[in-house]
PDB file of C-alpha atoms (C1' of nucleotides) in Angstrom:
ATOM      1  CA  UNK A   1      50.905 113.786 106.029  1.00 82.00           C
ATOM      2  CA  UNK A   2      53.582 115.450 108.340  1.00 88.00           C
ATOM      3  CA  UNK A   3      56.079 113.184 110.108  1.00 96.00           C
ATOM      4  CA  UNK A   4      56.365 113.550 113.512  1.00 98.00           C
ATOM      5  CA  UNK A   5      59.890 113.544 115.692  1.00 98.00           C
ATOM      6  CA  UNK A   6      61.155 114.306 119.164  1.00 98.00           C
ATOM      7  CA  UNK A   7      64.104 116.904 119.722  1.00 98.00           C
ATOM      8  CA  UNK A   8      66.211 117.411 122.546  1.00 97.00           C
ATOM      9  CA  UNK A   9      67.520 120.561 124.402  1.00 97.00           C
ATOM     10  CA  UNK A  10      68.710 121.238 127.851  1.00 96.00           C
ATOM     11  CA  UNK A  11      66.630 123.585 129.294  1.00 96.00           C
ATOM     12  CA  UNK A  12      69.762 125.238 130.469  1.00 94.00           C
ATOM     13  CA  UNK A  13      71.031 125.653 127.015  1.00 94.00           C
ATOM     14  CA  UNK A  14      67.701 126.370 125.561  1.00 96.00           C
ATOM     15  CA  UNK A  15      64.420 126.016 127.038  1.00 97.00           C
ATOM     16  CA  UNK A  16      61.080 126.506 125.448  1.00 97.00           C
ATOM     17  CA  UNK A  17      60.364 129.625 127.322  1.00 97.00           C
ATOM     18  CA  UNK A  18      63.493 130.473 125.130  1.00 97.00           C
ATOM     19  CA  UNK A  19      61.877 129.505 122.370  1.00 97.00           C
ATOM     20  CA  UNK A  20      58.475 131.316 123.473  1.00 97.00           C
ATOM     21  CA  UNK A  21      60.904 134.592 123.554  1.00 97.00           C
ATOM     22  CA  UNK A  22      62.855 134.352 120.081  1.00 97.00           C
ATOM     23  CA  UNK A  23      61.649 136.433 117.462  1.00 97.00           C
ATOM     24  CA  UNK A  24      58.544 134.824 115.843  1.00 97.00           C
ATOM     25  CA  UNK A  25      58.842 131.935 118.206  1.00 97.00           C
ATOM     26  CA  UNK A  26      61.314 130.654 115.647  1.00 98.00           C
ATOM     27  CA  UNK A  27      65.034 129.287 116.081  1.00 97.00           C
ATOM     28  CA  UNK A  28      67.953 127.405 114.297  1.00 96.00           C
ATOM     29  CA  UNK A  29      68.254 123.811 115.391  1.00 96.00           C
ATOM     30  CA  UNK A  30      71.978 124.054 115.447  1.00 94.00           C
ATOM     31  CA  UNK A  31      74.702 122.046 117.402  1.00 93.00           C
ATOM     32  CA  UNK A  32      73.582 118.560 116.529  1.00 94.00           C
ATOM     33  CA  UNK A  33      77.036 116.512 116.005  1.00 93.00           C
ATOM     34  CA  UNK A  34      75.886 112.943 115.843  1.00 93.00           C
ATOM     35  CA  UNK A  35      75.146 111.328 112.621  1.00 93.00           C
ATOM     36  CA  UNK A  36      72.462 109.397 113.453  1.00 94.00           C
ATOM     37  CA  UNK A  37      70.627 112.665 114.585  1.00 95.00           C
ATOM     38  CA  UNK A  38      71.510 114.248 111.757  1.00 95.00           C
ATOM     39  CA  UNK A  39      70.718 112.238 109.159  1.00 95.00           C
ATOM     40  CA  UNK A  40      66.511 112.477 110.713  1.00 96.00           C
ATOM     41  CA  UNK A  41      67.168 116.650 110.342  1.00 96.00           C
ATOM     42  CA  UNK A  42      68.045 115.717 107.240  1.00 96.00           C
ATOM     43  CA  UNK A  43      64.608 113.409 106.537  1.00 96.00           C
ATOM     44  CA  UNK A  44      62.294 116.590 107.439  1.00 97.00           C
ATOM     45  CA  UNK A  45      60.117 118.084 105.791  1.00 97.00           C
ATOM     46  CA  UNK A  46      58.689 121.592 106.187  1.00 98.00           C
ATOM     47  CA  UNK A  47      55.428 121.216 108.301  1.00 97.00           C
ATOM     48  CA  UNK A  48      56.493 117.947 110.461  1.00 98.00           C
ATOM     49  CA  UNK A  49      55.900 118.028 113.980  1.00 98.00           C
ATOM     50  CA  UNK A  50      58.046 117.910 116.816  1.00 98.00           C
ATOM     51  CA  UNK A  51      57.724 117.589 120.734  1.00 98.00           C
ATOM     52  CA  UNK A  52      60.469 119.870 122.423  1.00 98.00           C
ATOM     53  CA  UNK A  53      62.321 117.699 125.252  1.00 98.00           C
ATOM     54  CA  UNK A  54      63.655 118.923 127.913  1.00 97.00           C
ATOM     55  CA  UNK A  55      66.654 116.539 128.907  1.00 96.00           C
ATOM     56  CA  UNK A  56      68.764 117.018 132.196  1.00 95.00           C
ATOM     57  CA  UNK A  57      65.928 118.826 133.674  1.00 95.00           C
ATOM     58  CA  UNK A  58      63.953 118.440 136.484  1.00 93.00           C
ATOM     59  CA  UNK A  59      61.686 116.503 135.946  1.00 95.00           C
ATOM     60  CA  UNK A  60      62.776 115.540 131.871  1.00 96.00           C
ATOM     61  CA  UNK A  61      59.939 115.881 130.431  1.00 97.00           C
ATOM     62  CA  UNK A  62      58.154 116.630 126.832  1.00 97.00           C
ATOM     63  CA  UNK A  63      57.193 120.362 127.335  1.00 97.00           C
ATOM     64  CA  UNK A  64      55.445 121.464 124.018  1.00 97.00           C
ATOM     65  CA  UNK A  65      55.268 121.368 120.230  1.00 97.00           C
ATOM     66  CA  UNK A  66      57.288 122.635 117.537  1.00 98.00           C
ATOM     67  CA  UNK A  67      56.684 122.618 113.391  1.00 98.00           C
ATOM     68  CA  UNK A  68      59.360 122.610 110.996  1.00 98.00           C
ATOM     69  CA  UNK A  69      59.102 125.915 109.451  1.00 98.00           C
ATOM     70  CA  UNK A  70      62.296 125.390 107.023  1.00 98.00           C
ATOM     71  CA  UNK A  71      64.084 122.001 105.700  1.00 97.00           C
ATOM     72  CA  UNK A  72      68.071 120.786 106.693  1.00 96.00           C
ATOM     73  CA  UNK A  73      70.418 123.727 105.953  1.00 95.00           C
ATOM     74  CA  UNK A  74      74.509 123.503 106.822  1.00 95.00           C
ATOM     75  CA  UNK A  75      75.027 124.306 110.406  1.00 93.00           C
ATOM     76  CA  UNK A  76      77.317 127.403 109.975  1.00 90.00           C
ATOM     77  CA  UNK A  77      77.899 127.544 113.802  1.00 87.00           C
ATOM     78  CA  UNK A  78      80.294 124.507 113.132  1.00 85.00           C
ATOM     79  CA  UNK A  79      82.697 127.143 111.079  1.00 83.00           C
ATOM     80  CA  UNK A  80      82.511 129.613 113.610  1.00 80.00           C
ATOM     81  CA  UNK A  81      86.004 129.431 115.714  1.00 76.00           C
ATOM     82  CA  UNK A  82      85.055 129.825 119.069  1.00 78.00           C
ATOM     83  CA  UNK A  83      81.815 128.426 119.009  1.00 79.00           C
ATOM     84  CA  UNK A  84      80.850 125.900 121.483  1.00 82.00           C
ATOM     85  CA  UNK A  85      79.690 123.569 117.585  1.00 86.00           C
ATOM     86  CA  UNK A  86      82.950 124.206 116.022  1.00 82.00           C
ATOM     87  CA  UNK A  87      83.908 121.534 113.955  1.00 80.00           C
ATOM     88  CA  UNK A  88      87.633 122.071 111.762  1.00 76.00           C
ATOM     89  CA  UNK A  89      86.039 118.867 110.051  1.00 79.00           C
ATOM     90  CA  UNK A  90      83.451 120.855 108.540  1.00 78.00           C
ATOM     91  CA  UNK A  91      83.823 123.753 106.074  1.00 77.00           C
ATOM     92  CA  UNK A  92      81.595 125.947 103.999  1.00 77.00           C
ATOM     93  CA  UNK A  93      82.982 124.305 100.946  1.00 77.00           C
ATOM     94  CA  UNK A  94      81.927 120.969 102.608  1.00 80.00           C
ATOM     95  CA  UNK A  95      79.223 121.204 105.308  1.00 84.00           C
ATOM     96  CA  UNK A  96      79.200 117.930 107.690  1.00 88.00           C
ATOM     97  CA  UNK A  97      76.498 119.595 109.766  1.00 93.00           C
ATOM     98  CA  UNK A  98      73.032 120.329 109.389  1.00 94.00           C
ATOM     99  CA  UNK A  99      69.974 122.702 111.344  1.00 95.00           C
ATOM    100  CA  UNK A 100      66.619 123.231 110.404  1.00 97.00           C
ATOM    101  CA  UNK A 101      64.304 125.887 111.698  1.00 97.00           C
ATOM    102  CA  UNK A 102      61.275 125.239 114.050  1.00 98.00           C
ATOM    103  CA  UNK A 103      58.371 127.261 115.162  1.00 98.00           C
ATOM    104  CA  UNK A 104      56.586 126.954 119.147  1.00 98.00           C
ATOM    105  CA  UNK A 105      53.631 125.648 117.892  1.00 97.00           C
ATOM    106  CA  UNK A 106      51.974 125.109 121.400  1.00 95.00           C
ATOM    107  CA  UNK A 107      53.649 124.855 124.976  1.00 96.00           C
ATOM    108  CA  UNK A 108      52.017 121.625 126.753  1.00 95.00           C
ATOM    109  CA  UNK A 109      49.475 123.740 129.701  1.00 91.00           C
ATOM    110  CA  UNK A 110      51.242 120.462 132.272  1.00 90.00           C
ATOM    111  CA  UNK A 111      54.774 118.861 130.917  1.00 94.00           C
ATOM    112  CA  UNK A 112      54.488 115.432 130.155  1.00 95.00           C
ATOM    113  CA  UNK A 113      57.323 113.785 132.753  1.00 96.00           C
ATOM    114  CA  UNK A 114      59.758 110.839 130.843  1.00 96.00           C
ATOM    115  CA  UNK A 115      58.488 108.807 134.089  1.00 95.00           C
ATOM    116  CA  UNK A 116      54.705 109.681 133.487  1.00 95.00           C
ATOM    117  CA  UNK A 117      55.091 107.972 129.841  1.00 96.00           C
ATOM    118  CA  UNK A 118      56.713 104.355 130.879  1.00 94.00           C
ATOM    119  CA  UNK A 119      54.282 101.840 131.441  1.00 90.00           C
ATOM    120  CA  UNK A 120      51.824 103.933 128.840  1.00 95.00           C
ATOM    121  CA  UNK A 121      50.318 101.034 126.638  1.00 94.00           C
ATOM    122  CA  UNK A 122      51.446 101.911 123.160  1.00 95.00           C
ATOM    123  CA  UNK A 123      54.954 103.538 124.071  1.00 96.00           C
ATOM    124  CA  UNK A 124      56.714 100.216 124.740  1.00 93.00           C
ATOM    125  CA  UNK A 125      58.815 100.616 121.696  1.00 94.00           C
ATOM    126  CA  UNK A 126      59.385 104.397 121.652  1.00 96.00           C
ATOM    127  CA  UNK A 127      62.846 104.997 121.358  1.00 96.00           C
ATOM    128  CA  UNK A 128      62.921 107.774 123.755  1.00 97.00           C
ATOM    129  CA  UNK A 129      61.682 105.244 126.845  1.00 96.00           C
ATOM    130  CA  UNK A 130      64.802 102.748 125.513  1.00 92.00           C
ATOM    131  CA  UNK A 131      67.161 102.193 127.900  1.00 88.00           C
ATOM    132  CA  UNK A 132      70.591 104.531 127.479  1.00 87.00           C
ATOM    133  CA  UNK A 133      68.467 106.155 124.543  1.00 89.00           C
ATOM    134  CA  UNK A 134      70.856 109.181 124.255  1.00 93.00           C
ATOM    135  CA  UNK A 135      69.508 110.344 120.401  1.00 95.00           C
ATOM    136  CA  UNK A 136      69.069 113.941 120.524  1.00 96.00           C
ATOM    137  CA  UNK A 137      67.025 113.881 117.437  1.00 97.00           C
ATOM    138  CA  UNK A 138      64.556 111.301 117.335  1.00 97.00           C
ATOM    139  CA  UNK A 139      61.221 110.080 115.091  1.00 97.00           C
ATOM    140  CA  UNK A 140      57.928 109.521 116.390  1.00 97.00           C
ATOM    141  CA  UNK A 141      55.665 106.835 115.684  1.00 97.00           C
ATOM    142  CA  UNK A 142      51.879 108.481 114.320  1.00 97.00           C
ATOM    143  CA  UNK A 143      50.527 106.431 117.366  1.00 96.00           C
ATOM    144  CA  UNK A 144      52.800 107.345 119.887  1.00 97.00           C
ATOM    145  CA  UNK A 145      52.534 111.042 118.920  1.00 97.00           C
ATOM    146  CA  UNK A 146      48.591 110.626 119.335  1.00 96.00           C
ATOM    147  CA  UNK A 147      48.744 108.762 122.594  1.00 96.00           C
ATOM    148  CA  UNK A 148      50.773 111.497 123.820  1.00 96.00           C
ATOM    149  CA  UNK A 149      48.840 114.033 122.673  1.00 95.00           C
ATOM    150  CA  UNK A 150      45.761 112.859 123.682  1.00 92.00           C
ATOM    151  CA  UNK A 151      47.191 112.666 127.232  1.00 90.00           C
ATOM    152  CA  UNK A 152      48.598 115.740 127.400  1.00 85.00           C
ATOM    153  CA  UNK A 153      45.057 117.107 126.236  1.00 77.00           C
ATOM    154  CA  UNK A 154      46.518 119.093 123.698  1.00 69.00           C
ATOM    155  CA  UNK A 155      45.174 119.681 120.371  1.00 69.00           C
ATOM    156  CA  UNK A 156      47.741 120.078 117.489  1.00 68.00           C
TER     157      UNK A 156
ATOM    158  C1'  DG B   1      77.922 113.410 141.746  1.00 58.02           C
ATOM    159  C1'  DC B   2      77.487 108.726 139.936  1.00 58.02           C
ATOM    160  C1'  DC B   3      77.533 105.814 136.325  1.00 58.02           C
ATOM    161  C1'  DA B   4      75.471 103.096 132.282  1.00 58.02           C
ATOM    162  C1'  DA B   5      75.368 103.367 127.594  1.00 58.02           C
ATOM    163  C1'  DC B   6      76.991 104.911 123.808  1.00 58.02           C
ATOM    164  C1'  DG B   7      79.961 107.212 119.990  1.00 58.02           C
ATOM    165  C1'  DT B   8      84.580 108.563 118.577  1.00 58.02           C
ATOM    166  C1'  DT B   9      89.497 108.349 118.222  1.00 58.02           C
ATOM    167  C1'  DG B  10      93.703 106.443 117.225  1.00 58.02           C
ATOM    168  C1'  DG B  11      97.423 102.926 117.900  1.00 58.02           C
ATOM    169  C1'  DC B  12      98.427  98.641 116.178  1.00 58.02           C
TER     170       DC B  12
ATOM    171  C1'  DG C   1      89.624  96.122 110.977  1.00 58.02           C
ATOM    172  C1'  DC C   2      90.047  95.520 115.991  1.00 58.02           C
ATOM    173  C1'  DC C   3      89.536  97.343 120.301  1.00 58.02           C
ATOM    174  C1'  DA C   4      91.052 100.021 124.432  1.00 58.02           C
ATOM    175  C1'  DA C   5      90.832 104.505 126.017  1.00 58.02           C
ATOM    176  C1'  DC C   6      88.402 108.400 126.287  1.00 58.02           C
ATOM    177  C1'  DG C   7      84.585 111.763 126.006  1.00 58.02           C
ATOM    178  C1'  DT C   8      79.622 112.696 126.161  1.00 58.02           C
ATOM    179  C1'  DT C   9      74.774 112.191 127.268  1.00 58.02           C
ATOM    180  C1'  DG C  10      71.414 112.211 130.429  1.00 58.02           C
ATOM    181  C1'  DG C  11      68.601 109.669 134.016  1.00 58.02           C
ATOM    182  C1'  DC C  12      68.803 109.097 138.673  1.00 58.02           C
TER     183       DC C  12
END
DNA sequence: GCCAACGTTGGC
DNA sequence: GCCAACGTTGGC
């Protein structure tokens, strides 16, 4: 049984028409520098499921699905001088960091708005409805990943 | 642009 | 270990 999360990206940083364009609809997950976010990279497995958020966007909204094509790696981006994820706290020799690699599995045909999920029976306890939820890598209950699909009329 | 809700940093 | 100051996230 695949586990099921929720990952954030600014559609101005990356956006899944982004993803749609990368070469076979794969990327790096890189940049996460919380440790609550990365400890879930760090709990998947290869063939979970993700929706792709898109946060400070107009509307926010979950805007498709991604699989987990390859498990938690170091973050290399965060030894990169320059980078916009440098971290001098981590080093090759000690990675702090982590990415894994996703795949577009299927961009939702009408984006599921943050507003059009509150009030959904089922999602009251979905952490990305909490109030000042700011987790940028989140899990997914099974039935909250069904309601939502189910109402986005998507089949996985 | 505002600001609530966090997470991090660093003085003590 | 406490906690104030500061920085960031992200909805609105």
């Amino acid at each position: 049984m695949p586990a099921y999360w929720l990952l954030k990206s600014e559609p101005s940083t990356f956006s899944i028409e982004d993803l749609a364009r990368s070469p076979k609809r794969t990327t790096c997950w890189e940049g996460v520098r919380n440790y609550q976010a990365r400890n879930f990279l760090r709990s998947m497995s290869v063939g979970d499921l993700a929706f792709f958020y898109h946060s400070n966007a107009d509307p926010p909204a979950i805007v498709g699905i991604v699989e987990v094509v390859k498990a938690a790696y170091p973050d290399y981006y965060a030894w990169q001088p320059g980078s916009r994820y440098f971290d001098d706290k981590s080093s090759e020799q000690n990675p702090r960091w982590v990415m894994v690699d996703v795949r577009l599995h299927k961009v939702l045909r009408t984006p599921r708005s943050l507003e059009s999920l509150r009030g959904v029976k089922g999602l009251e306890k979905m952490e990305l409805l909490r109030r000042g939820s700011r987790l940028s890598v989140q899990p997914v209950r099974e039935s909250e990943w069904e309601i939502i699909v189910r109402l986005s009329g998507a089949t996985v």
